[in-house]
Structures are given as structure tokens and as C-alpha cells.
mmCIF file of C-alpha atoms in Angstrom:
data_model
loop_
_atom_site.group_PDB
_atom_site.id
_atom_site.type_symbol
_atom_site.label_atom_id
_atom_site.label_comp_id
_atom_site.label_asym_id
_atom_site.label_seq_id
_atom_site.Cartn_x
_atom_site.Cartn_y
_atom_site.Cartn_z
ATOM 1 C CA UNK E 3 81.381 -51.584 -65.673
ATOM 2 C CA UNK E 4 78.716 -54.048 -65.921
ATOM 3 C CA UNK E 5 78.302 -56.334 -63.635
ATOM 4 C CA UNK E 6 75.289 -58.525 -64.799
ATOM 5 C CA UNK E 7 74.372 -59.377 -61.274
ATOM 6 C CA UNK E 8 70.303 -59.828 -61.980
ATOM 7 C CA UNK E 9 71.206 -62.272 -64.909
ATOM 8 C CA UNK E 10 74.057 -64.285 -62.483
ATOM 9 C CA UNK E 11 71.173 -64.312 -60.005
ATOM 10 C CA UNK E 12 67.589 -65.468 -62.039
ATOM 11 C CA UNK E 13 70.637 -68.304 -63.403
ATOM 12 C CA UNK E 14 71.164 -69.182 -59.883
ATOM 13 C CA UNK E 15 67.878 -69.201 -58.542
ATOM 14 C CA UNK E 16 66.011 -70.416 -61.933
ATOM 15 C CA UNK E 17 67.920 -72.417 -64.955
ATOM 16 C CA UNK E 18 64.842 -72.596 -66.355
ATOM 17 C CA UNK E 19 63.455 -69.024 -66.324
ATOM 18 C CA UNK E 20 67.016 -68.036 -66.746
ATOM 19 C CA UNK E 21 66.914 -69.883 -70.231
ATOM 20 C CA UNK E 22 63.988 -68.496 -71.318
ATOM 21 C CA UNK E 23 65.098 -65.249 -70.996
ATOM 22 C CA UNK E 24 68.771 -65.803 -72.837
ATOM 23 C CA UNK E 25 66.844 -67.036 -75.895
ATOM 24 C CA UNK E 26 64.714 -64.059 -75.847
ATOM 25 C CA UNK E 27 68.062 -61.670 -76.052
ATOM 26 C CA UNK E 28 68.729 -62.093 -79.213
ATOM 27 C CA UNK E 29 64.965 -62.232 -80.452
ATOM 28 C CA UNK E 30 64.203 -58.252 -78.483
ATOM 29 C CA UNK E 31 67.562 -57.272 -79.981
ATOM 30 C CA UNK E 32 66.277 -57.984 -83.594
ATOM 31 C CA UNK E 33 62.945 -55.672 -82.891
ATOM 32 C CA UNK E 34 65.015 -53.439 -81.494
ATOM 33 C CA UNK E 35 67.022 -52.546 -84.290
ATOM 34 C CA UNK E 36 64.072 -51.715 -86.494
ATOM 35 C CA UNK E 37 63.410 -48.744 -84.651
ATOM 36 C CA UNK E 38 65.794 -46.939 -86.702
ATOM 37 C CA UNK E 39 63.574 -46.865 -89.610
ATOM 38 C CA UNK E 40 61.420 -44.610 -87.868
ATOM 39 C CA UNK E 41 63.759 -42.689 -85.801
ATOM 40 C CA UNK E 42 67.414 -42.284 -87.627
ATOM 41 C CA UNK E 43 68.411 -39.963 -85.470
ATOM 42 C CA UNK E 44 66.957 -40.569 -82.463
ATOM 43 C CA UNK E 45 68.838 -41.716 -79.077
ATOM 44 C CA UNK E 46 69.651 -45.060 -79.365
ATOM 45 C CA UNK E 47 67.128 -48.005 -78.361
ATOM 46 C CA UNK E 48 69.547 -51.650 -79.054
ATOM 47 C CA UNK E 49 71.278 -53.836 -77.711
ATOM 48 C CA UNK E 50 73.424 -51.019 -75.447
ATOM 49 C CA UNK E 51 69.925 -49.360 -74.361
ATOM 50 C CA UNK E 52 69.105 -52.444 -72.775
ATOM 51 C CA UNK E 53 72.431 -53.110 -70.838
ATOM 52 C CA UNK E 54 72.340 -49.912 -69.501
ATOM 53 C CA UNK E 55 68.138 -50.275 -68.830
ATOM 54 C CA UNK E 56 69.340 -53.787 -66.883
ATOM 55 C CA UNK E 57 72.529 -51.945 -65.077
ATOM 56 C CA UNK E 58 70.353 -48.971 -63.837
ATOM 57 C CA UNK E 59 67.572 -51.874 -62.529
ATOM 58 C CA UNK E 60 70.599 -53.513 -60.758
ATOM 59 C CA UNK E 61 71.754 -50.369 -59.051
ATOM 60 C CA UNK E 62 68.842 -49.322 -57.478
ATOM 61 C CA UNK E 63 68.180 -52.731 -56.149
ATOM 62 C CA UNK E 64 71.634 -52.420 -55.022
ATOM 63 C CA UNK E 65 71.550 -55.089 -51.839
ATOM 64 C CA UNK E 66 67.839 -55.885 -52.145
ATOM 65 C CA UNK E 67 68.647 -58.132 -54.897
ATOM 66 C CA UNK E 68 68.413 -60.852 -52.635
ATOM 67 C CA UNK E 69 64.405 -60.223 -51.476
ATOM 68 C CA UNK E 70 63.399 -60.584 -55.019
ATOM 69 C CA UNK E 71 62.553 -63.553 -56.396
ATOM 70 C CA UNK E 72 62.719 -65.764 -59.809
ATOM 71 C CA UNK E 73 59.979 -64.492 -60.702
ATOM 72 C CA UNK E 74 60.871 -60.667 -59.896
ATOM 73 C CA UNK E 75 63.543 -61.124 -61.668
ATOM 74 C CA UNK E 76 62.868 -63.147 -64.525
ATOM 75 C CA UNK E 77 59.665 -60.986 -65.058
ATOM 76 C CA UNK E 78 61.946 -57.824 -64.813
ATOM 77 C CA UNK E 79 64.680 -58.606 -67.307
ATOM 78 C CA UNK E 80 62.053 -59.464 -69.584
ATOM 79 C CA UNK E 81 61.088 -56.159 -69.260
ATOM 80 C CA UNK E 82 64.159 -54.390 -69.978
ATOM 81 C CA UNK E 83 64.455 -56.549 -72.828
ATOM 82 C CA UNK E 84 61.194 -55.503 -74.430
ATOM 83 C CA UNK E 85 59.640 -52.045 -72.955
ATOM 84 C CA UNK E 86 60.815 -50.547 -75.862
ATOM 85 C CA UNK E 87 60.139 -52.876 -78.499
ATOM 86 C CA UNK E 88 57.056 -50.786 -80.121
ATOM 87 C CA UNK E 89 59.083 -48.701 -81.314
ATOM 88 C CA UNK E 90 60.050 -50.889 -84.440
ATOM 89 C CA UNK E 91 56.964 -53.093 -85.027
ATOM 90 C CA UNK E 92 56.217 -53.591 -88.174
ATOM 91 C CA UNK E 93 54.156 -51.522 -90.416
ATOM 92 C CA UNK E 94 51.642 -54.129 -90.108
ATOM 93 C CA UNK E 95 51.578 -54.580 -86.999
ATOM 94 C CA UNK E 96 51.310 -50.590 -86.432
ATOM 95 C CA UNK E 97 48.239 -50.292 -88.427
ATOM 96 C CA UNK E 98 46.589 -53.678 -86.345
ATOM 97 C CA UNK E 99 48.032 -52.014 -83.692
ATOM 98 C CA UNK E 100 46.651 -48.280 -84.008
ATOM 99 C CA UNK E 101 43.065 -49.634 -84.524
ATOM 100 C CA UNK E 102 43.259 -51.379 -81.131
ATOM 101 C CA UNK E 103 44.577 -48.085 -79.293
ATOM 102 C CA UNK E 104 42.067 -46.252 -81.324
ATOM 103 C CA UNK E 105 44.603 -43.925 -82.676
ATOM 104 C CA UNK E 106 43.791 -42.169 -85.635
ATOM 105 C CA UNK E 107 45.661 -42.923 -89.436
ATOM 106 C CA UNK E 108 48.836 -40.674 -89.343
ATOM 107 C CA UNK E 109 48.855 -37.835 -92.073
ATOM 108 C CA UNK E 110 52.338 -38.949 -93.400
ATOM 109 C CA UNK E 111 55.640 -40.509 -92.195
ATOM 110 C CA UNK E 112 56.492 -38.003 -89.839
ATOM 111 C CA UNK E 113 52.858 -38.280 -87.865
ATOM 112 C CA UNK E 114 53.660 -42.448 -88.039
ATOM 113 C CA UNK E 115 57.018 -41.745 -86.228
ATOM 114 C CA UNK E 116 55.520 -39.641 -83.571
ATOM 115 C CA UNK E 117 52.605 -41.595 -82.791
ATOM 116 C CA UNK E 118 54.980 -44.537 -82.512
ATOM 117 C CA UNK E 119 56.597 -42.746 -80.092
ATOM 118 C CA UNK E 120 53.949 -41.332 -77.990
ATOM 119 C CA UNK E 121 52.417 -44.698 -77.654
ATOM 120 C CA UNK E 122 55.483 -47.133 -78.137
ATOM 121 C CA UNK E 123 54.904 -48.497 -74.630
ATOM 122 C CA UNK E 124 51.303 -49.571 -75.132
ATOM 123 C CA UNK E 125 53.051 -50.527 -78.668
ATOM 124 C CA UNK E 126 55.214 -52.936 -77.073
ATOM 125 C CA UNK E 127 51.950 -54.294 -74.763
ATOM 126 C CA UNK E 128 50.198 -54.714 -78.188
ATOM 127 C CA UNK E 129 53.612 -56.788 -79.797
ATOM 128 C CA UNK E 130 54.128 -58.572 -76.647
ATOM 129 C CA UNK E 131 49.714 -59.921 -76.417
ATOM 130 C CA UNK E 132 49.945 -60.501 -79.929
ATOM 131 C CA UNK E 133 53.216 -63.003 -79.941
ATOM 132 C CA UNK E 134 54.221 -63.800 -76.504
ATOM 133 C CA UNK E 135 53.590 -67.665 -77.301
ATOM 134 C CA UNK E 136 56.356 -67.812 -79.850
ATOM 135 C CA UNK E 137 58.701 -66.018 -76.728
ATOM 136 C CA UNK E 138 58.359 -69.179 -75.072
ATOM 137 C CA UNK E 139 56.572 -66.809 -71.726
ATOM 138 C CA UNK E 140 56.057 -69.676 -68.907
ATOM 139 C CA UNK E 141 52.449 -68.768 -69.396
ATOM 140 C CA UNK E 142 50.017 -66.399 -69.866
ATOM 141 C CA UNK E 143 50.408 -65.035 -66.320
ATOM 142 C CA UNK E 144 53.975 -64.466 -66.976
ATOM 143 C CA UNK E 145 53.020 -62.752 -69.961
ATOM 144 C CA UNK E 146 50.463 -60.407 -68.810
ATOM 145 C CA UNK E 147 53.349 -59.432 -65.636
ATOM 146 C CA UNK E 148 55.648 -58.503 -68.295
ATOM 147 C CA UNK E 149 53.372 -56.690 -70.343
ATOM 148 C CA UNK E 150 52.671 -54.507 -67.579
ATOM 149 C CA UNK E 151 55.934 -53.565 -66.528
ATOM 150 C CA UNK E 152 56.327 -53.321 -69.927
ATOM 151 C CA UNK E 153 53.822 -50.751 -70.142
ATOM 152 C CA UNK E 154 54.482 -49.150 -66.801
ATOM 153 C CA UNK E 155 57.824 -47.252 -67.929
ATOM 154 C CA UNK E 156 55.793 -44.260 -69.467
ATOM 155 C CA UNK E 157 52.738 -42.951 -69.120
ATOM 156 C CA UNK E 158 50.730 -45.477 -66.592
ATOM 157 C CA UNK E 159 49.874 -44.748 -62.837
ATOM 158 C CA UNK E 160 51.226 -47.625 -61.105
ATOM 159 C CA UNK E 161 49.052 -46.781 -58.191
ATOM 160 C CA UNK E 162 45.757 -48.205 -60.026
ATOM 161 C CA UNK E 163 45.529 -51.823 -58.353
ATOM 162 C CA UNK E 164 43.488 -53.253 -60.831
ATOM 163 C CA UNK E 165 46.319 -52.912 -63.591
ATOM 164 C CA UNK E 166 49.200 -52.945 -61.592
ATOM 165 C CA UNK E 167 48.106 -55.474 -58.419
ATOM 166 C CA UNK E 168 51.159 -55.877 -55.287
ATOM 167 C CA UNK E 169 50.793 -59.331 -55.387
ATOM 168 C CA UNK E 170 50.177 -60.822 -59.343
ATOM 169 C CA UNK E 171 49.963 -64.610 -59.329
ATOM 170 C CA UNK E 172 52.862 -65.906 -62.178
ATOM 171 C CA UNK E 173 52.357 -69.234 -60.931
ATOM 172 C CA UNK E 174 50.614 -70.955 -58.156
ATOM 173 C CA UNK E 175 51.776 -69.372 -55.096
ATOM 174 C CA UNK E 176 54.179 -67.119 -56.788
ATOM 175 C CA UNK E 177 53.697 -63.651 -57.225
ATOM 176 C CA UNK E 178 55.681 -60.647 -58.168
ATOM 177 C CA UNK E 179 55.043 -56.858 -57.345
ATOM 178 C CA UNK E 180 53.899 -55.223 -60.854
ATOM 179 C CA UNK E 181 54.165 -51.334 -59.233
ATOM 180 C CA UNK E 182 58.004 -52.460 -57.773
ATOM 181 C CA UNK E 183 59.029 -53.621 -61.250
ATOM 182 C CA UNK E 184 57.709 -51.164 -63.298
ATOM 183 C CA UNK E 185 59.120 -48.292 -61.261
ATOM 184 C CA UNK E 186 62.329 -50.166 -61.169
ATOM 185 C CA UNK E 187 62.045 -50.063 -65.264
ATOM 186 C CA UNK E 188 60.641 -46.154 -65.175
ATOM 187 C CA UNK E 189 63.071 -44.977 -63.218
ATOM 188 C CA UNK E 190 66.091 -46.796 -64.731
ATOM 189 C CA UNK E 191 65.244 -45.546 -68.005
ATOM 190 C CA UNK E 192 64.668 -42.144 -66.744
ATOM 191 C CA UNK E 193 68.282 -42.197 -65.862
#
């Protein structure tokens, strides 16, 4: 049973960043759904991959919930909401995309999905750079934070301070702990 309790609590401690994120449900949902044109048949990545993502997140914070802050929170379920959001960028995108990562042009269809795949987390990095303005982010800071969690559930060593710092400034005097988060998001989706 769901119980919702990070949302309840960025709405208590934040209307604000608790807004932002509602309008972006709908919005991650949307990219979400395209993954199916390059994965029919592969486990599923919607709406229901992303409740489960956020109820994992909220059970191993289990009673910590109340050390984290906003920010922690807002910067989290932002996360959840769009870690896996590479996996249906556009074809466009993809090809802008595949040049940045230096990734070579896929043979067919098949070698598109798969690099997709393999890469959908620096994918979703790319998507999130290119158009966080139109996601209404706070700022740039709040952005990059997500980016990196974002990035963080596969394939990144969360140890490496430069990418993923303890203490990120979202604001002044606000930070948030990139290598919490994005183990929070790794693990949860490991489950």
C-alpha cells in the first residue's frame, strides 16, 4: 500500500517546491511512456515504475524522513520522476544526444535500443541539461542536483566528490547530499 509519505512531507515543508514537482508528474509520465517504442517488451518504466521507485525511497528512509530536508526531498522525487526518462527521448534528441556521449551511430534498430539502454541514465542527464528550464527547476543548482541523482542510479561511483559533493549548494545556505540521494534512487530501483 502506498503511502506517499515523501510527497505529504516536501507539501508540508515546501508548497512551493511541492508544486513544482506535481506539475512535473504528468510531464515525466509522458517521456516515460515513449520508452515502449524501443523496448515493447521490456519491464515496465511508467507511471507504476515510478510509484514503486518513490515507495522503495520512502522505505528505506523509513523514520529518517524527518532529517531530510525540502530540498532532499524535493531534489529526490524529482529524481524518481525522471532517472529513467532516457529511455524514450526522442530520435532527435538520441542522435544530439549520442554525439555528446561520444557513442558511436548504431548499426540498426536493435543496436539504437541497446545503446539506449546502456546509457539511458546519462540519457536522462542529457534530456534533463537540455530542457530543465521548461520543468520550471528552481534554478540551475536544483537542476544540476537532480541530474546527478539522476545519473547516479547506474553506473556512477558516488564516492567521486567532485561529481557527487556531501554538501551541494541548491540555494544559498541549502544543500542536499548528492551520494545519500542517489543511493537512495540506486538502491530503490535495484529492488
Amino acid at each position: 500500500e502506498l503511502d506517499y509519505g515523501m510527497t505529504r512531507r516536501l507539501a508540508e515543508l515546501s508548497p512551493e517546491l511541492h508544486r513544482r514537482y506535481r506539475d512535473c508528474v504528468v510531464i515525466s509520465q509522458g517521456m516515460l511512456c515513449r520508452y515502449e517504442n524501443y523496448f515493447p517488451d521490456f519491464t515496465d518504466h511508467t507511471v507504476l515504475h515510478t510509484l514503486d521507485i518513490q515507495e522503495l525511497c520512502g522505505q528505506l528512509i523509513g523514520g529518517q524522513i524527518e532529517k531530510l530536508t525540502a530540498e532532499d526531498l524535493y531534489v529526490l522525487l524529482m529524481g524518481t520522476l525522471f532517472q529513467d526518462v532516457g529511455m524514450g527521448v526522442s530520435a532527435a534528441d538520441f542522435d544530439q544526444f549520442r554525439v555528446a556521449l561520444g557513442l558511436p551511430e548504431p548499426a540498426d534498430d536493435t543496436a539504437r535500443a541497446w545503446a539506449v539502454r546502456d546509457h539511458h541514465q546519462e540519457l536522462s542527464g542529457l534530456y534533463l541539461e537540455k530542457y530543465w528550464k521548461m520543468l520550471d527547476f528552481p534554478n540551475a543548482h536544483y537542476a544540476r542536483a537532480v541530474i546527478q541523482v539522476c545519473r547516479g542510479h547506474r553506473k556512477t561511483d558516488l564516492m567521486d566528490q567532485e561529481g557527487y559533493p556531501a554538501q551541494f549548494e541548491v540555494e544559498p545556505g541549502k544543500t542536499v547530499c548528492l551520494p545519500y540521494l542517489a543511493a537512495l534512487l540506486c538502491l530503490a530501483d535495484e529492488l
